[in-house]
mmCIF file of C-alpha atoms in Angstrom:
data_model
loop_
_atom_site.group_PDB
_atom_site.id
_atom_site.type_symbol
_atom_site.label_atom_id
_atom_site.label_comp_id
_atom_site.label_asym_id
_atom_site.label_seq_id
_atom_site.Cartn_x
_atom_site.Cartn_y
_atom_site.Cartn_z
ATOM 1 C CA UNK A 595 57.530 -134.631 238.430
ATOM 2 C CA UNK A 596 60.503 -132.358 237.956
ATOM 3 C CA UNK A 597 62.562 -131.685 241.039
ATOM 4 C CA UNK A 598 65.004 -129.076 239.774
ATOM 5 C CA UNK A 599 63.590 -125.677 238.959
ATOM 6 C CA UNK A 600 65.811 -123.132 237.278
ATOM 7 C CA UNK A 601 65.504 -119.419 237.708
ATOM 8 C CA UNK A 602 65.253 -117.244 235.706
ATOM 9 C CA UNK A 603 63.493 -118.917 232.797
ATOM 10 C CA UNK A 604 65.289 -116.603 230.397
ATOM 11 C CA UNK A 605 68.282 -114.299 230.700
ATOM 12 C CA UNK A 606 69.726 -111.827 228.227
ATOM 13 C CA UNK A 607 73.133 -110.210 228.792
ATOM 14 C CA UNK A 608 75.880 -108.413 226.906
ATOM 15 C CA UNK A 609 79.043 -110.179 225.897
ATOM 16 C CA UNK A 610 81.647 -109.892 228.652
ATOM 17 C CA UNK A 611 79.108 -109.773 231.465
ATOM 18 C CA UNK A 612 78.620 -112.541 233.999
ATOM 19 C CA UNK A 613 75.567 -114.784 233.860
ATOM 20 C CA UNK A 614 74.070 -116.337 236.962
ATOM 21 C CA UNK A 615 71.325 -118.911 236.985
ATOM 22 C CA UNK A 616 69.835 -120.709 239.919
ATOM 23 C CA UNK A 617 68.373 -124.122 240.616
ATOM 24 C CA UNK A 618 66.166 -125.190 243.496
ATOM 25 C CA UNK A 619 65.239 -128.749 244.356
ATOM 26 C CA UNK A 620 63.052 -130.550 246.850
ATOM 27 C CA UNK A 621 64.607 -133.731 248.210
ATOM 28 C CA UNK A 622 68.038 -134.820 249.417
ATOM 29 C CA UNK A 623 70.595 -135.467 246.712
ATOM 30 C CA UNK A 624 73.905 -137.233 246.133
ATOM 31 C CA UNK A 625 75.018 -134.717 243.562
ATOM 32 C CA UNK A 626 73.729 -131.984 241.306
ATOM 33 C CA UNK A 627 74.750 -131.605 237.689
ATOM 34 C CA UNK A 628 74.527 -128.812 235.154
ATOM 35 C CA UNK A 629 74.001 -129.419 231.457
ATOM 36 C CA UNK A 630 73.989 -127.195 228.422
ATOM 37 C CA UNK A 631 71.844 -127.521 225.313
ATOM 38 C CA UNK A 632 72.552 -125.659 222.112
ATOM 39 C CA UNK A 633 69.533 -125.079 219.945
ATOM 40 C CA UNK A 634 68.413 -128.287 218.281
ATOM 41 C CA UNK A 635 71.057 -130.438 219.947
ATOM 42 C CA UNK A 636 71.295 -132.957 222.772
ATOM 43 C CA UNK A 637 72.332 -131.944 226.277
ATOM 44 C CA UNK A 638 76.001 -131.851 227.160
ATOM 45 C CA UNK A 639 77.315 -132.269 230.691
ATOM 46 C CA UNK A 640 79.119 -129.223 232.113
ATOM 47 C CA UNK A 641 79.911 -129.830 235.755
ATOM 48 C CA UNK A 642 78.972 -132.034 238.718
ATOM 49 C CA UNK A 643 79.001 -130.999 242.360
ATOM 50 C CA UNK A 644 78.602 -133.530 245.148
ATOM 51 C CA UNK A 645 76.421 -133.029 248.193
ATOM 52 C CA UNK A 646 79.470 -132.598 250.459
ATOM 53 C CA UNK A 647 80.962 -129.881 248.237
ATOM 54 C CA UNK A 648 80.063 -126.208 248.460
ATOM 55 C CA UNK A 649 81.779 -124.792 245.403
ATOM 56 C CA UNK A 650 83.401 -126.065 242.244
ATOM 57 C CA UNK A 651 85.151 -124.412 239.314
ATOM 58 C CA UNK A 652 85.713 -125.456 235.732
ATOM 59 C CA UNK A 653 87.192 -122.849 233.399
ATOM 60 C CA UNK A 654 84.746 -119.927 233.316
ATOM 61 C CA UNK A 655 82.118 -121.903 235.221
ATOM 62 C CA UNK A 656 81.560 -121.669 238.939
ATOM 63 C CA UNK A 657 78.944 -123.787 240.682
ATOM 64 C CA UNK A 658 77.815 -123.465 244.270
ATOM 65 C CA UNK A 659 75.637 -125.798 246.269
ATOM 66 C CA UNK A 660 73.732 -125.024 249.452
ATOM 67 C CA UNK A 661 72.138 -128.234 250.682
ATOM 68 C CA UNK A 662 70.477 -126.471 253.632
ATOM 69 C CA UNK A 663 68.551 -124.281 251.186
ATOM 70 C CA UNK A 664 68.331 -127.012 248.558
ATOM 71 C CA UNK A 665 69.690 -124.678 245.918
ATOM 72 C CA UNK A 666 72.551 -124.343 243.476
ATOM 73 C CA UNK A 667 73.821 -121.600 241.241
ATOM 74 C CA UNK A 668 75.789 -121.633 238.012
ATOM 75 C CA UNK A 669 77.943 -118.608 237.221
ATOM 76 C CA UNK A 670 79.420 -118.117 233.769
ATOM 77 C CA UNK A 671 82.058 -115.397 233.848
ATOM 78 C CA UNK A 672 83.039 -113.160 230.940
ATOM 79 C CA UNK A 673 80.267 -114.540 228.773
ATOM 80 C CA UNK A 674 80.662 -114.969 225.025
ATOM 81 C CA UNK A 675 78.128 -115.137 222.220
ATOM 82 C CA UNK A 676 78.948 -118.845 221.959
ATOM 83 C CA UNK A 677 77.563 -119.331 225.497
ATOM 84 C CA UNK A 678 74.068 -118.711 224.129
ATOM 85 C CA UNK A 679 72.185 -121.895 224.978
ATOM 86 C CA UNK A 680 69.751 -123.409 227.456
ATOM 87 C CA UNK A 681 71.148 -124.545 230.785
ATOM 88 C CA UNK A 682 69.611 -127.308 232.880
ATOM 89 C CA UNK A 683 70.251 -128.529 236.379
ATOM 90 C CA UNK A 684 69.741 -132.193 237.187
ATOM 91 C CA UNK A 685 69.584 -133.826 240.592
ATOM 92 C CA UNK A 686 70.911 -137.287 241.406
ATOM 93 C CA UNK A 687 69.309 -138.909 244.448
ATOM 94 C CA UNK A 688 70.955 -142.318 244.122
ATOM 95 C CA UNK A 689 69.696 -145.306 242.181
ATOM 96 C CA UNK A 690 67.020 -143.351 240.353
ATOM 97 C CA UNK A 691 67.129 -141.459 237.069
ATOM 98 C CA UNK A 692 68.437 -137.919 237.043
ATOM 99 C CA UNK A 693 65.655 -135.375 237.348
ATOM 100 C CA UNK A 694 65.993 -132.351 235.090
ATOM 101 C CA UNK A 695 64.552 -128.888 235.515
ATOM 102 C CA UNK A 696 62.912 -126.868 232.759
ATOM 103 C CA UNK A 697 66.032 -124.879 232.013
ATOM 104 C CA UNK A 698 67.223 -121.292 231.703
ATOM 105 C CA UNK A 699 67.545 -119.831 228.206
ATOM 106 C CA UNK A 700 70.643 -117.657 228.080
ATOM 107 C CA UNK A 701 71.159 -115.156 225.281
ATOM 108 C CA UNK A 702 74.537 -113.426 225.073
ATOM 109 C CA UNK A 703 74.441 -110.423 222.796
ATOM 110 C CA UNK A 704 77.618 -109.448 220.999
ATOM 111 C CA UNK B 1408 83.673 -143.570 220.070
ATOM 112 C CA UNK B 1409 80.365 -142.482 218.578
ATOM 113 C CA UNK B 1410 78.772 -141.961 222.009
ATOM 114 C CA UNK B 1411 74.976 -142.147 221.798
ATOM 115 C CA UNK B 1412 73.443 -142.423 218.354
ATOM 116 C CA UNK B 1413 69.794 -142.118 217.392
ATOM 117 C CA UNK B 1414 67.882 -142.911 214.243
ATOM 118 C CA UNK B 1415 66.048 -141.425 212.485
ATOM 119 C CA UNK B 1416 66.833 -137.713 212.857
ATOM 120 C CA UNK B 1417 63.476 -136.610 211.507
ATOM 121 C CA UNK B 1418 60.171 -138.367 210.991
ATOM 122 C CA UNK B 1419 56.692 -137.373 209.910
ATOM 123 C CA UNK B 1420 53.853 -139.727 210.769
ATOM 124 C CA UNK B 1421 50.134 -139.724 210.249
ATOM 125 C CA UNK B 1422 47.872 -140.262 213.215
ATOM 126 C CA UNK B 1423 47.574 -143.974 213.944
ATOM 127 C CA UNK B 1424 50.837 -144.999 212.298
ATOM 128 C CA UNK B 1425 53.490 -146.796 214.267
ATOM 129 C CA UNK B 1426 57.227 -146.380 214.385
ATOM 130 C CA UNK B 1427 60.302 -147.330 216.368
ATOM 131 C CA UNK B 1428 63.020 -144.924 217.408
ATOM 132 C CA UNK B 1429 66.406 -146.561 217.688
ATOM 133 C CA UNK B 1430 69.166 -145.715 220.138
ATOM 134 C CA UNK B 1431 72.604 -147.214 220.644
ATOM 135 C CA UNK B 1432 75.571 -146.391 222.885
ATOM 136 C CA UNK B 1433 79.145 -147.617 222.686
ATOM 137 C CA UNK B 1434 80.315 -146.599 226.172
ATOM 138 C CA UNK B 1435 79.381 -149.856 227.928
ATOM 139 C CA UNK B 1436 76.858 -147.993 230.062
ATOM 140 C CA UNK B 1437 74.367 -149.944 232.104
ATOM 141 C CA UNK B 1438 71.537 -147.405 232.147
ATOM 142 C CA UNK B 1439 69.666 -145.968 229.203
ATOM 143 C CA UNK B 1440 66.835 -143.452 229.018
ATOM 144 C CA UNK B 1441 64.228 -142.003 226.691
ATOM 145 C CA UNK B 1442 63.059 -138.400 227.137
ATOM 146 C CA UNK B 1443 60.763 -136.125 225.254
ATOM 147 C CA UNK B 1444 61.263 -132.375 225.109
ATOM 148 C CA UNK B 1445 58.453 -129.966 224.381
ATOM 149 C CA UNK B 1446 58.641 -126.154 224.415
ATOM 150 C CA UNK B 1447 58.486 -124.827 227.956
ATOM 151 C CA UNK B 1448 58.307 -128.330 229.463
ATOM 152 C CA UNK B 1449 61.953 -129.214 229.797
ATOM 153 C CA UNK B 1450 62.896 -132.873 229.602
ATOM 154 C CA UNK B 1451 60.358 -135.461 230.646
ATOM 155 C CA UNK B 1452 61.367 -139.055 231.200
ATOM 156 C CA UNK B 1453 59.336 -141.586 229.222
ATOM 157 C CA UNK B 1454 60.992 -144.901 230.078
ATOM 158 C CA UNK B 1455 64.343 -146.034 231.330
ATOM 159 C CA UNK B 1456 66.375 -149.189 231.658
ATOM 160 C CA UNK B 1457 68.642 -149.366 234.696
ATOM 161 C CA UNK B 1458 70.381 -152.434 233.355
ATOM 162 C CA UNK B 1459 70.134 -154.932 230.544
ATOM 163 C CA UNK B 1460 66.910 -156.897 230.894
ATOM 164 C CA UNK B 1461 65.012 -154.330 232.950
ATOM 165 C CA UNK B 1462 62.772 -151.438 231.978
ATOM 166 C CA UNK B 1463 60.738 -149.009 234.060
ATOM 167 C CA UNK B 1464 58.186 -146.304 233.432
ATOM 168 C CA UNK B 1465 59.111 -142.693 233.793
ATOM 169 C CA UNK B 1466 56.950 -139.616 234.116
ATOM 170 C CA UNK B 1467 55.068 -139.876 230.797
ATOM 171 C CA UNK B 1468 54.969 -143.513 229.585
ATOM 172 C CA UNK B 1469 51.460 -143.627 228.109
ATOM 173 C CA UNK B 1470 51.428 -144.376 224.385
ATOM 174 C CA UNK B 1471 54.975 -145.746 224.346
ATOM 175 C CA UNK B 1472 56.741 -149.061 224.716
ATOM 176 C CA UNK B 1473 60.434 -149.819 225.007
ATOM 177 C CA UNK B 1474 62.807 -152.698 224.429
ATOM 178 C CA UNK B 1475 66.291 -153.098 225.859
ATOM 179 C CA UNK B 1476 67.566 -155.278 223.073
ATOM 180 C CA UNK B 1477 71.024 -155.725 224.599
ATOM 181 C CA UNK B 1478 73.415 -153.612 226.626
ATOM 182 C CA UNK B 1479 74.041 -151.282 223.694
ATOM 183 C CA UNK B 1480 70.570 -150.737 222.296
ATOM 184 C CA UNK B 1481 67.323 -149.290 223.689
ATOM 185 C CA UNK B 1482 64.398 -148.691 221.359
ATOM 186 C CA UNK B 1483 61.220 -146.657 221.815
ATOM 187 C CA UNK B 1484 58.062 -147.666 219.998
ATOM 188 C CA UNK B 1485 54.949 -145.644 219.272
ATOM 189 C CA UNK B 1486 52.216 -148.165 218.495
ATOM 190 C CA UNK B 1487 49.574 -145.696 217.330
ATOM 191 C CA UNK B 1488 50.954 -142.194 216.970
ATOM 192 C CA UNK B 1489 48.892 -139.216 218.118
ATOM 193 C CA UNK B 1490 49.446 -135.485 217.454
ATOM 194 C CA UNK B 1491 50.226 -135.071 221.179
ATOM 195 C CA UNK B 1492 53.340 -137.154 220.595
ATOM 196 C CA UNK B 1493 54.812 -134.512 218.326
ATOM 197 C CA UNK B 1494 58.044 -133.702 220.111
ATOM 198 C CA UNK B 1495 61.795 -134.028 220.116
ATOM 199 C CA UNK B 1496 62.927 -137.347 221.556
ATOM 200 C CA UNK B 1497 66.282 -137.798 223.229
ATOM 201 C CA UNK B 1498 68.005 -140.991 224.208
ATOM 202 C CA UNK B 1499 70.659 -140.932 226.930
ATOM 203 C CA UNK B 1500 72.946 -143.337 228.722
ATOM 204 C CA UNK B 1501 74.824 -143.360 231.982
ATOM 205 C CA UNK B 1502 77.288 -145.544 233.857
ATOM 206 C CA UNK B 1503 76.521 -147.125 237.201
ATOM 207 C CA UNK B 1504 77.074 -144.891 240.246
ATOM 208 C CA UNK B 1505 79.112 -144.574 242.331
ATOM 209 C CA UNK B 1506 81.718 -144.152 239.675
ATOM 210 C CA UNK B 1507 83.179 -141.564 237.401
ATOM 211 C CA UNK B 1508 80.381 -142.339 234.984
ATOM 212 C CA UNK B 1509 77.682 -140.501 236.904
ATOM 213 C CA UNK B 1510 77.120 -138.001 234.130
ATOM 214 C CA UNK B 1511 74.626 -138.632 231.423
ATOM 215 C CA UNK B 1512 75.371 -138.660 227.710
ATOM 216 C CA UNK B 1513 72.716 -137.648 225.241
ATOM 217 C CA UNK B 1514 72.060 -138.484 221.633
ATOM 218 C CA UNK B 1515 71.379 -135.781 219.019
ATOM 219 C CA UNK B 1516 67.615 -136.230 219.151
ATOM 220 C CA UNK B 1517 64.808 -137.342 216.844
ATOM 221 C CA UNK B 1518 62.297 -134.752 215.691
ATOM 222 C CA UNK B 1519 58.878 -136.323 215.292
ATOM 223 C CA UNK B 1520 55.846 -134.659 213.748
ATOM 224 C CA UNK B 1521 52.515 -136.444 213.937
ATOM 225 C CA UNK B 1522 49.865 -135.072 211.616
#
């Protein structure tokens, strides 16, 4: 069963706006990862945040992790049309496969 | 570095036919995975291999078999294809935690249509 659940399922914004998507999970984790999938392509890793970290930045990406609420958020600032994609969170609980959520479809309108 | 490669890219089968999806990685990763992706369902794990010589069932293994041929290659076989197996199949690989190889690398996918 899927542990990570992204919210919202779909998001449509104007170019230049910020996009925020959330991920909730059920069990304890070692780290949480965010991936991006362009239409028709494989997933590409974006950023990893460990369970003892609260916030991490990479370029226009900001990820937060709240282990007490078992939730994470991904913020994309100053979005571009090229950010249009599906975004997935994945939880890593140790020596088991990553568990992926169903994803958030982001549309950035130019 | 080619990363993770998959063949074929597209395939059309008739119900009852068999086929093998091939996957190879050149990153010396220990773990390899097969997922299927259907609209609205996200990624579902079919089978995985934590290391060479081992394989384990994932969330949706019925109708599939796998072979970890060596450290580089992990194949997925459909013995008797059914229309419900129409999907996009992704192979992925990952290093052994704890390490800097905790992220997963995906292949480009195989689109399978079963008529």
